[in-house]
Amino acid sequence: MELIRNKAIFIALIVLAILPVVSLFPTGLPITHDGQDHVARIANFYQNLSEGNIIPRWAGNLNWGYGHPILEFLYPLPSYIASLFHFIGFSLVDSIKIVFGLGMTLSFFFMYLWLSQFSSRYASLLGAVLYAYAPYRFVELYVRGDIGENLAFAFIPLVLFFIYRIYKDKNTNNIFLGGFSLAFLILSHNAISLMFVPFILAYCVYLIWLSKFNKYLILNTLFLILVGFSLSAFFWIPGLFEGKYTLRNIVTKGTYASSFVAFKNLIYGQWNYGITGQFTVQFGLFQWISLILSPAVFIKFKKNKEKSYLLLILIAFTVAAIFLMLPISNFIWERIILLQNFQFPWRFLAIVVFSTSVLGALLIDAVPDKFKAKLTILSIIIILAISSFYWKPKGYLHKSESFYTGIYYSTTDTGESAPIWSVRFMEKLPNASLEVIDGDAIVKEIERKSTYHKYRLVVNKPTLFRENTLYFPGWEIKANGEPLKVEFQNMTYRGVMLFNLSKGNYIVEAIYKETKLRLLADVISLVSLGNILGGLFLLFLFKKYKIHNNV
């Protein structure tokens, strides 16, 4: 009987993980707010990789061909994964859809995996269903088309799983795997990872307290966090400190004020594919039931320290997330600039999706054993019936691959990543890659890559040139190997690179390099990865030696 039950749970897991992503199977790109732009970004990302840029930061074909630094500030993990699938033969669109599908299915499995460490299989199953089938998850998948947020949901429970395993046993692998999971979360989405870091830290403190401040647990959770942040340093350090060179704070300032939600809309909102203020921000029926009944569940588990204190943490984070989505929290948003970078208060639905899923699992655990299976099955059937209307996009887009790989007439963002000395968006194609503004010269383009442009120039008299690429720290121009002075704040040609040459013949190169800060961040990540791989190898050799010598 137990074997049959386990098989039934396994089959249920597979079916329930696949159902939400079935609408990704038809040909074409689901029509979403950001889907098309994500394909264009990843096309530029893949082009960088194919040219040997292991850490892509510059999108050369975006912004009408003037290029854009968005890749430096855009979560890179979805692009790396999509690029891998594109490399092995999938189209760009299919590669994107695979990443969307992985985000949804892995979040389901990883939530079940984490919950199963301290909950019954039925509670874990319902918690995973609540996590994957929350209305907001389908908004992410089929309305907004946010590939980063969707993928980040997979790594939140995985990080918590490895932290819990460190609490339960002393297997060193959990530390490194947890560190990689945290790095993947950070690399999946800036805002979501920042939003969940406080919960992850609170979870660590909670387990440390349960362990009666065990030194092993303290040191190893700190090491896990260090590994996660150091592995992802190549992304978050430049993203954090070089944001001052962009329009980020200007563009995002005040955006939040028009994106607060009414409390009644958190309870129910009709499904639609509209923009902010139109798509539903409802929690979901069973999410509300889980939250409302959580005080009763707390009373049920008040003698169980592990579950009762977890309940308190979850309730606290849920209430805080709800508060930050409502207009009443405006005074906090006004004072915290970092909070404004989230742009939309409804983004805190991510916290609610997670917390109410765990609360739902704990609710099932509080039910007498004889009712667990029936209540779980009934709940899942109702959830499937309600959410089945959300499992599809409003249509599919069919465009050729060249549409995404060629010059793209957009920055793919709202201008927040544009250099602060440039215009927010370019509006037309340049006449040429390198133009003569004043003087007399013959220009021949020899080579053009994302981060390297090469020209042969015959200059007949002193000439002012315009390299039609936006300037951003890291760009430099050389003539016959010698660096030139570059002007990029000319009010007539805002943001693009201007330079002068006297009479003569030149080989001119425009090169995008790593700044000192980016190079430092790269080294931190590389050294961290090398130390981890080296440590694991030495650990493997040590274990092999012990086995061979029966130590």
Coordinates of C-alpha atoms in Angstrom, one line a residue:
M1 CA 0.0 0.0 0.0
E2 CA 2.8 2.4 0.9
L3 CA 4.5 1.7 -2.5
I4 CA 1.3 2.4 -4.3
R5 CA 0.9 5.7 -2.4
N6 CA 4.5 6.7 -3.3
K7 CA 3.9 5.9 -6.9
A8 CA 0.7 7.9 -6.9
I9 CA 2.5 10.9 -5.4
F10 CA 5.3 10.6 -8.0
I11 CA 2.8 10.5 -10.8
A12 CA 0.9 13.4 -9.3
L13 CA 4.1 15.4 -9.1
I14 CA 4.9 14.8 -12.8
V15 CA 1.4 15.7 -14.0
L16 CA 1.0 18.7 -11.8
A17 CA 4.4 20.1 -12.8
I18 CA 3.7 19.8 -16.6
L19 CA 0.1 21.1 -16.7
P20 CA 1.0 24.8 -16.2
V21 CA 3.5 24.8 -19.1
V22 CA 1.5 22.9 -21.7
S23 CA 0.7 26.1 -23.5
L24 CA 4.4 26.6 -24.1
F25 CA 4.4 23.6 -26.5
P26 CA 2.7 25.2 -29.6
T27 CA 4.9 26.9 -32.1
G28 CA 5.5 30.6 -31.7
L29 CA 6.3 32.9 -28.9
P30 CA 3.5 33.5 -26.3
I31 CA 2.3 37.1 -26.6
T32 CA 3.3 38.8 -23.3
H33 CA 4.4 42.2 -22.2
D34 CA 8.2 41.4 -22.2
G35 CA 8.5 38.2 -24.2
Q36 CA 9.6 39.6 -27.5
D37 CA 12.1 41.9 -25.8
H38 CA 13.6 39.0 -23.8
V39 CA 14.3 37.1 -27.1
A40 CA 16.1 40.2 -28.5
R41 CA 18.2 40.6 -25.3
I42 CA 19.1 36.9 -25.3
A43 CA 20.0 37.1 -29.1
N44 CA 22.5 39.9 -28.1
F45 CA 23.7 37.8 -25.1
Y46 CA 24.3 34.8 -27.3
Q47 CA 26.1 36.9 -29.9
N48 CA 28.5 38.0 -27.2
L49 CA 29.1 34.5 -26.1
S50 CA 29.8 33.4 -29.7
E51 CA 32.3 36.2 -30.0
G52 CA 34.2 35.0 -26.9
N53 CA 32.7 37.4 -24.3
I54 CA 32.1 35.0 -21.4
I55 CA 30.4 37.7 -19.3
P56 CA 28.2 39.7 -21.8
R57 CA 27.6 43.3 -20.7
W58 CA 27.0 45.2 -23.9
A59 CA 24.1 44.6 -26.3
G60 CA 25.4 45.9 -29.6
N61 CA 22.3 45.6 -31.7
L62 CA 19.8 47.1 -29.3
N63 CA 18.7 50.8 -29.3
W64 CA 18.6 51.1 -33.1
G65 CA 22.1 49.8 -33.4
Y66 CA 23.7 52.4 -31.0
G67 CA 24.1 49.6 -28.5
H68 CA 23.1 49.5 -24.8
P69 CA 24.6 48.5 -21.5
I70 CA 21.4 46.6 -20.4
L71 CA 23.2 43.2 -20.2
E72 CA 25.3 44.5 -17.3
F73 CA 22.2 45.2 -15.3
L74 CA 20.0 42.4 -16.5
Y75 CA 19.9 39.1 -14.6
P76 CA 22.2 36.8 -16.7
L77 CA 21.2 33.2 -15.7
P78 CA 18.1 32.9 -17.9
S79 CA 20.2 34.2 -20.8
Y80 CA 23.0 31.6 -20.1
I81 CA 20.5 28.8 -20.0
A82 CA 18.7 29.9 -23.1
S83 CA 22.0 30.4 -24.9
L84 CA 23.0 26.8 -24.0
F85 CA 19.8 25.4 -25.6
H86 CA 20.2 27.7 -28.6
F87 CA 23.8 26.4 -29.0
I88 CA 22.6 22.8 -29.1
G89 CA 20.1 23.6 -31.9
F90 CA 16.9 25.1 -30.5
S91 CA 15.6 28.4 -32.0
L92 CA 15.9 31.5 -29.9
V93 CA 12.1 31.4 -29.2
D94 CA 12.1 27.8 -28.3
S95 CA 15.1 28.3 -26.0
I96 CA 13.2 31.1 -24.2
K97 CA 10.2 28.9 -23.8
I98 CA 12.3 26.1 -22.3
V99 CA 13.7 28.5 -19.7
F100 CA 10.1 29.6 -18.9
G101 CA 9.1 25.9 -18.6
L102 CA 12.1 25.1 -16.4
G103 CA 11.3 28.0 -14.0
M104 CA 7.8 26.7 -13.5
T105 CA 8.4 23.0 -13.2
L106 CA 11.6 23.3 -11.1
S107 CA 9.9 25.7 -8.7
F108 CA 7.2 23.0 -8.2
F109 CA 9.7 20.2 -7.6
F110 CA 12.1 22.2 -5.4
M111 CA 9.2 23.5 -3.2
Y112 CA 8.1 19.9 -2.7
L113 CA 11.6 18.9 -1.9
W114 CA 12.1 21.5 0.7
L115 CA 8.7 21.1 2.3
S116 CA 9.1 17.3 2.5
Q117 CA 12.0 17.8 4.9
F118 CA 9.7 18.8 7.7
S119 CA 6.2 18.1 6.4
S120 CA 4.1 15.1 5.3
R121 CA 4.0 14.2 1.7
Y122 CA 0.5 15.5 1.3
A123 CA 1.3 18.8 2.9
S124 CA 4.4 19.1 0.7
L125 CA 2.3 18.3 -2.4
L126 CA -0.3 20.9 -1.6
G127 CA 2.4 23.5 -0.8
A128 CA 4.1 22.9 -4.1
V129 CA 0.7 23.2 -6.0
L130 CA 0.0 26.5 -4.2
Y131 CA 3.4 27.7 -5.1
A132 CA 3.2 26.8 -8.8
Y133 CA -0.5 27.5 -9.4
A134 CA -0.9 30.9 -7.6
P135 CA -2.5 33.4 -10.0
Y136 CA 0.6 35.6 -9.9
R137 CA 2.7 32.8 -11.3
F138 CA 0.6 32.7 -14.4
V139 CA 0.7 36.4 -14.6
E140 CA 4.5 36.1 -14.7
L141 CA 4.4 33.3 -17.3
Y142 CA 1.6 34.3 -19.7
V143 CA 0.9 38.0 -19.1
R144 CA 4.0 39.8 -18.2
G145 CA 6.4 37.2 -19.6
D146 CA 9.0 37.9 -16.9
I147 CA 11.6 35.2 -17.5
G148 CA 13.9 36.3 -14.6
E149 CA 11.2 36.3 -11.9
N150 CA 9.8 33.1 -13.2
L151 CA 13.2 31.3 -12.9
A152 CA 14.0 32.9 -9.5
F153 CA 11.0 31.1 -8.0
A154 CA 12.8 27.8 -8.6
F155 CA 15.8 28.7 -6.5
I156 CA 14.1 30.2 -3.4
P157 CA 13.1 26.8 -2.0
L158 CA 16.3 25.2 -3.2
V159 CA 18.4 27.6 -1.2
L160 CA 16.2 26.9 1.9
F161 CA 16.5 23.1 1.3
F162 CA 20.3 23.1 1.5
I163 CA 20.3 25.4 4.5
Y164 CA 18.0 23.0 6.2
R165 CA 20.2 20.0 5.2
I166 CA 23.1 21.8 6.9
Y167 CA 21.0 22.1 10.0
K168 CA 20.2 18.4 9.9
D169 CA 23.6 16.8 8.9
K170 CA 27.2 17.7 8.4
N171 CA 27.6 16.9 4.7
T172 CA 29.9 19.5 3.2
N173 CA 28.2 19.1 -0.2
N174 CA 25.2 20.9 1.1
I175 CA 27.3 24.0 1.8
F176 CA 28.6 24.3 -1.7
L177 CA 25.3 23.3 -3.4
G178 CA 23.5 25.8 -1.2
G179 CA 26.0 28.5 -2.2
F180 CA 25.5 27.7 -5.9
S181 CA 21.7 27.8 -5.4
L182 CA 22.0 31.2 -3.8
A183 CA 24.2 32.4 -6.6
F184 CA 21.6 31.1 -9.1
L185 CA 18.9 33.0 -7.3
I186 CA 20.8 36.3 -7.4
L187 CA 21.7 35.7 -11.1
S188 CA 18.0 34.9 -11.9
H189 CA 16.5 38.2 -10.9
N190 CA 17.9 41.3 -9.1
A191 CA 14.7 42.4 -7.3
I192 CA 13.4 39.0 -6.3
S193 CA 16.7 38.0 -4.8
L194 CA 17.0 41.2 -2.9
M195 CA 13.4 40.8 -1.7
F196 CA 14.1 37.3 -0.4
V197 CA 17.5 37.8 1.2
P198 CA 15.9 39.0 4.4
F199 CA 13.8 35.9 4.6
I200 CA 16.8 33.6 3.9
L201 CA 18.7 35.4 6.7
A202 CA 15.7 35.1 9.0
Y203 CA 15.5 31.4 8.2
C204 CA 19.2 30.9 9.0
V205 CA 18.8 32.7 12.3
Y206 CA 15.7 30.6 13.0
L207 CA 17.5 27.3 12.4
I208 CA 20.6 28.5 14.4
W209 CA 18.3 29.2 17.3
L210 CA 16.7 25.8 17.0
S211 CA 20.1 24.2 17.1
K212 CA 20.9 26.2 20.3
F213 CA 23.5 28.2 18.4
N214 CA 25.5 25.3 17.1
K215 CA 28.9 26.7 15.9
Y216 CA 29.0 24.3 12.9
L217 CA 25.7 25.6 11.7
I218 CA 26.6 29.2 12.2
L219 CA 29.9 29.0 10.4
N220 CA 28.6 26.9 7.5
T221 CA 25.4 29.0 6.8
L222 CA 27.7 32.1 6.8
F223 CA 30.0 30.3 4.4
L224 CA 27.0 29.3 2.2
I225 CA 26.0 32.9 2.0
L226 CA 29.6 34.0 1.3
V227 CA 29.8 31.4 -1.5
G228 CA 26.5 32.6 -3.1
F229 CA 27.5 36.2 -3.1
S230 CA 31.0 35.7 -4.2
L231 CA 30.1 33.4 -7.1
S232 CA 27.6 36.0 -8.4
A233 CA 29.8 39.0 -7.7
F234 CA 30.6 39.4 -11.4
F235 CA 27.0 40.5 -11.8
W236 CA 25.8 42.2 -8.7
I237 CA 28.8 44.3 -7.9
P238 CA 28.9 46.2 -11.2
G239 CA 25.1 46.2 -11.3
L240 CA 25.0 47.9 -7.9
F241 CA 27.9 50.3 -8.2
E242 CA 27.8 51.3 -11.9
G243 CA 24.1 52.0 -11.8
K244 CA 25.0 55.6 -11.0
Y245 CA 26.1 56.0 -14.6
T246 CA 22.5 55.2 -15.8
L247 CA 19.1 56.9 -15.7
R248 CA 17.9 54.2 -13.2
N249 CA 17.1 56.5 -10.3
I250 CA 15.6 59.1 -12.5
V251 CA 13.4 56.8 -14.5
T252 CA 12.3 54.7 -11.6
K253 CA 11.7 57.7 -9.2
G254 CA 8.0 57.9 -8.4
T255 CA 7.0 55.0 -10.6
Y256 CA 5.8 53.1 -7.5
A257 CA 3.3 55.8 -6.6
S258 CA 0.9 54.8 -9.4
S259 CA 1.3 51.1 -8.9
F260 CA -0.1 50.5 -5.4
V261 CA -2.9 48.0 -5.2
A262 CA -6.3 48.2 -3.5
F263 CA -6.8 45.6 -0.8
K264 CA -10.0 44.3 -2.5
N265 CA -7.9 43.5 -5.6
L266 CA -5.7 41.2 -3.5
I267 CA -8.8 39.2 -2.7
Y268 CA -10.2 39.0 -6.2
G269 CA -9.6 40.5 -9.7
Q270 CA -10.7 39.3 -13.1
W271 CA -8.2 37.7 -15.3
N272 CA -6.9 39.7 -18.2
Y273 CA -3.7 40.4 -20.2
G274 CA -3.5 44.1 -19.6
I275 CA -0.6 46.2 -18.2
T276 CA 0.1 47.3 -14.6
G277 CA -3.2 48.2 -12.9
Q278 CA -5.2 45.8 -15.2
F279 CA -3.8 42.3 -14.7
T280 CA -5.0 40.5 -11.6
V281 CA -3.1 40.8 -8.3
Q282 CA -5.2 38.4 -6.3
F283 CA -3.5 35.9 -3.9
G284 CA -5.8 33.0 -4.8
L285 CA -8.6 31.3 -2.8
F286 CA -6.5 28.7 -0.9
Q287 CA -3.7 31.2 -0.3
W288 CA -6.2 33.4 1.6
I289 CA -7.5 30.4 3.4
S290 CA -4.0 29.4 4.5
L291 CA -3.3 32.9 5.7
I292 CA -6.6 33.4 7.6
L293 CA -6.2 30.0 9.3
S294 CA -2.5 30.4 10.2
P295 CA -3.2 31.6 13.7
A296 CA -5.2 28.5 14.4
V297 CA -2.4 26.4 12.9
F298 CA 0.0 28.2 15.2
I299 CA -2.1 27.3 18.2
K300 CA -2.1 23.7 17.0
F301 CA 1.7 23.7 16.8
K302 CA 2.5 26.0 19.7
K303 CA 4.4 23.1 21.4
N304 CA 6.3 22.3 18.2
K305 CA 9.2 24.9 18.1
E306 CA 10.2 24.1 14.6
K307 CA 6.8 24.7 13.0
S308 CA 5.4 27.3 15.4
Y309 CA 8.3 29.7 14.9
L310 CA 8.4 29.1 11.2
L311 CA 4.7 30.1 11.1
L312 CA 5.5 33.3 12.9
I313 CA 8.2 34.2 10.5
L314 CA 5.9 33.4 7.5
I315 CA 3.0 35.4 8.9
A316 CA 5.3 38.4 9.6
F317 CA 6.7 38.4 6.1
T318 CA 3.3 38.0 4.6
V319 CA 1.8 40.9 6.5
A320 CA 4.8 43.1 5.7
A321 CA 4.5 42.3 2.0
I322 CA 0.8 43.1 2.0
F323 CA 1.5 46.4 3.8
L324 CA 4.1 47.4 1.2
M325 CA 1.7 46.8 -1.6
L326 CA -1.0 49.1 -0.2
P327 CA -1.1 53.0 -0.6
I328 CA -0.7 53.3 3.2
S329 CA 2.9 52.3 2.9
N330 CA 3.7 55.3 0.6
F331 CA 5.7 57.1 3.4
I332 CA 8.2 54.2 3.5
W333 CA 8.6 54.1 -0.3
E334 CA 9.2 57.9 -0.3
R335 CA 12.1 57.5 2.1
I336 CA 13.9 54.4 0.8
I337 CA 15.4 54.9 -2.6
L338 CA 16.4 51.2 -2.8
L339 CA 12.8 50.2 -2.4
Q340 CA 11.8 52.5 -5.3
N341 CA 14.1 50.4 -7.6
F342 CA 11.5 47.6 -7.3
Q343 CA 9.3 50.0 -9.3
F344 CA 6.0 48.2 -8.6
P345 CA 4.7 47.5 -5.1
W346 CA 2.7 44.5 -6.5
R347 CA 6.1 42.8 -7.0
F348 CA 5.8 41.9 -3.3
L349 CA 3.2 39.3 -4.4
A350 CA 6.3 37.1 -4.8
I351 CA 6.7 37.0 -1.0
V352 CA 3.0 36.2 -0.6
V353 CA 3.1 33.4 -3.2
F354 CA 5.9 31.8 -1.3
S355 CA 4.8 32.4 2.3
T356 CA 1.1 31.3 1.7
S357 CA 2.3 28.2 0.0
V358 CA 4.2 27.1 3.1
L359 CA 1.4 28.2 5.3
G360 CA -0.9 25.9 3.2
A361 CA 1.4 23.0 3.7
L362 CA 1.5 23.6 7.4
L363 CA -2.3 23.8 7.5
I364 CA -2.5 20.3 6.0
D365 CA 0.0 19.1 8.6
A366 CA -2.3 20.4 11.3
V367 CA -5.2 18.3 10.0
P368 CA -5.7 14.8 11.5
D369 CA -3.9 12.1 9.5
K370 CA -7.1 10.4 8.4
F371 CA -8.2 13.6 6.6
K372 CA -4.9 14.6 5.1
A373 CA -5.1 12.7 1.8
K374 CA -8.8 13.5 1.1
L375 CA -8.4 17.2 1.9
T376 CA -5.3 17.5 -0.2
I377 CA -6.8 15.8 -3.2
L378 CA -10.0 17.9 -2.9
S379 CA -8.0 21.1 -2.5
I380 CA -5.8 20.3 -5.6
I381 CA -8.9 19.6 -7.7
I382 CA -10.5 22.9 -6.8
I383 CA -7.2 24.8 -7.4
L384 CA -6.8 23.1 -10.8
A385 CA -10.4 24.0 -11.7
I386 CA -10.0 27.7 -10.7
S387 CA -6.6 28.2 -12.2
S388 CA -7.2 26.3 -15.5
F389 CA -8.4 29.6 -17.1
Y390 CA -4.9 31.1 -16.5
W391 CA -2.9 28.4 -18.3
K392 CA -2.6 30.0 -21.6
P393 CA -1.4 33.2 -23.3
K394 CA -3.7 35.4 -25.3
G395 CA -2.0 34.3 -28.5
Y396 CA 1.3 33.5 -30.2
L397 CA 3.8 35.6 -32.1
H398 CA 5.5 34.3 -35.2
K399 CA 8.6 36.2 -36.4
S400 CA 11.8 35.1 -38.1
E401 CA 15.0 34.5 -36.2
S402 CA 16.6 37.5 -38.1
F403 CA 14.1 39.8 -36.4
Y404 CA 15.7 39.2 -33.1
T405 CA 19.4 38.8 -34.2
G406 CA 19.4 42.0 -36.3
I407 CA 19.2 45.6 -35.3
Y408 CA 16.4 46.0 -32.8
Y409 CA 14.5 49.2 -32.6
S410 CA 14.2 49.3 -28.8
T411 CA 16.4 49.3 -25.7
T412 CA 14.0 46.5 -24.4
D413 CA 13.6 48.4 -21.1
T414 CA 11.9 51.7 -20.0
G415 CA 15.2 53.6 -20.4
E416 CA 16.5 53.0 -16.9
S417 CA 19.7 51.3 -18.1
A418 CA 20.5 54.1 -20.6
P419 CA 23.7 56.1 -19.8
I420 CA 22.9 59.2 -17.8
W421 CA 24.6 61.5 -20.4
S422 CA 22.5 60.1 -23.3
V423 CA 18.9 60.4 -24.4
R424 CA 16.6 57.8 -23.0
F425 CA 15.9 56.1 -26.4
M426 CA 17.4 56.5 -29.8
E427 CA 14.7 57.0 -32.5
K428 CA 16.3 56.2 -35.8
L429 CA 19.1 54.2 -37.4
P430 CA 22.5 55.9 -37.8
N431 CA 23.6 56.7 -41.3
A432 CA 26.8 54.7 -40.8
S433 CA 28.7 53.0 -38.0
L434 CA 31.4 55.7 -38.2
E435 CA 30.4 59.1 -39.7
V436 CA 32.4 62.2 -40.7
I437 CA 30.9 65.2 -38.9
D438 CA 33.4 67.8 -40.0
G439 CA 36.4 67.5 -42.3
D440 CA 37.4 65.2 -45.1
A441 CA 38.1 61.4 -44.7
I442 CA 37.4 58.1 -46.3
V443 CA 36.0 55.4 -43.9
K444 CA 36.1 51.7 -44.5
E445 CA 34.7 49.3 -41.9
I446 CA 36.9 46.2 -41.5
E447 CA 35.3 44.3 -38.6
R448 CA 32.3 44.8 -36.3
K449 CA 31.5 42.7 -33.3
S450 CA 29.5 43.5 -30.2
T451 CA 32.4 45.0 -28.3
Y452 CA 34.9 45.5 -31.0
H453 CA 34.7 47.8 -34.1
K454 CA 37.6 48.2 -36.5
Y455 CA 38.0 50.8 -39.3
R456 CA 40.6 51.9 -41.9
L457 CA 40.6 55.6 -42.3
V458 CA 42.3 57.9 -44.8
V459 CA 42.1 61.4 -43.3
N460 CA 42.8 64.2 -45.8
K461 CA 42.5 67.1 -43.3
P462 CA 41.7 67.4 -39.6
T463 CA 38.4 65.7 -39.1
L464 CA 35.8 65.2 -36.4
F465 CA 34.3 61.6 -36.4
R466 CA 31.2 60.2 -34.8
E467 CA 31.3 56.6 -33.7
N468 CA 27.6 55.8 -33.5
T469 CA 27.8 53.8 -30.3
L470 CA 26.6 55.0 -26.9
Y471 CA 29.5 55.7 -24.6
F472 CA 29.6 53.8 -21.3
P473 CA 32.6 53.2 -19.0
G474 CA 34.7 50.6 -20.6
W475 CA 34.6 52.0 -24.2
E476 CA 37.8 53.3 -25.6
I477 CA 38.9 54.3 -29.1
K478 CA 42.4 53.8 -30.4
A479 CA 44.1 55.1 -33.6
N480 CA 47.1 53.1 -34.7
G481 CA 47.2 51.6 -31.2
E482 CA 47.2 54.9 -29.4
P483 CA 44.2 55.9 -27.1
L484 CA 42.2 58.9 -28.3
K485 CA 40.3 61.5 -26.3
V486 CA 36.6 60.6 -26.6
E487 CA 33.9 63.2 -26.2
F488 CA 30.4 61.8 -25.3
Q489 CA 28.6 64.8 -23.7
N490 CA 28.2 67.0 -26.8
M491 CA 24.7 68.3 -26.6
T492 CA 24.1 67.9 -30.4
Y493 CA 25.2 64.2 -30.3
R494 CA 24.3 63.3 -26.8
G495 CA 25.8 60.0 -25.5
V496 CA 27.6 58.9 -28.7
M497 CA 31.4 58.9 -29.0
L498 CA 33.1 61.8 -30.9
F499 CA 36.9 62.0 -31.6
N500 CA 39.3 64.0 -33.8
L501 CA 42.1 62.9 -36.1
S502 CA 44.7 64.9 -38.0
K503 CA 45.7 64.2 -41.5
G504 CA 47.0 60.7 -42.1
N505 CA 46.2 57.0 -42.5
Y506 CA 44.8 55.1 -39.5
I507 CA 43.5 51.9 -38.2
V508 CA 40.9 52.9 -35.7
E509 CA 39.5 50.5 -33.1
A510 CA 36.6 51.0 -30.7
I511 CA 36.9 48.5 -27.8
Y512 CA 34.6 47.7 -24.9
K513 CA 36.7 46.5 -21.9
E514 CA 36.1 45.6 -18.3
T515 CA 36.4 48.6 -16.0
K516 CA 38.6 48.1 -12.9
L517 CA 35.4 47.5 -10.8
R518 CA 34.1 44.8 -13.2
L519 CA 37.5 43.2 -13.4
L520 CA 37.6 43.0 -9.6
A521 CA 34.1 41.5 -9.5
D522 CA 35.1 38.9 -12.2
V523 CA 38.2 37.9 -10.2
I524 CA 36.2 37.5 -7.0
S525 CA 33.8 35.1 -8.8
L526 CA 36.6 33.3 -10.6
V527 CA 38.7 32.8 -7.5
S528 CA 35.6 31.7 -5.6
L529 CA 34.7 29.1 -8.3
G530 CA 38.3 27.9 -8.5
N531 CA 38.5 27.5 -4.7
I532 CA 35.2 25.6 -4.6
L533 CA 36.1 23.2 -7.4
G534 CA 39.6 22.7 -6.0
G535 CA 38.2 22.1 -2.5
L536 CA 35.7 19.6 -3.8
F537 CA 38.5 17.8 -5.8
L538 CA 40.7 17.6 -2.7
L539 CA 37.7 16.3 -0.6
F540 CA 37.1 13.7 -3.3
L541 CA 40.8 12.6 -3.2
F542 CA 40.7 12.5 0.6
K543 CA 37.6 10.3 0.7
K544 CA 39.1 8.0 -1.9
Y545 CA 42.2 7.7 0.1
K546 CA 40.2 6.8 3.2
I547 CA 38.3 4.1 1.4
H548 CA 41.4 2.7 -0.3
N549 CA 43.3 2.5 3.1
N550 CA 40.3 1.6 5.2
V551 CA 40.9 4.6 7.4

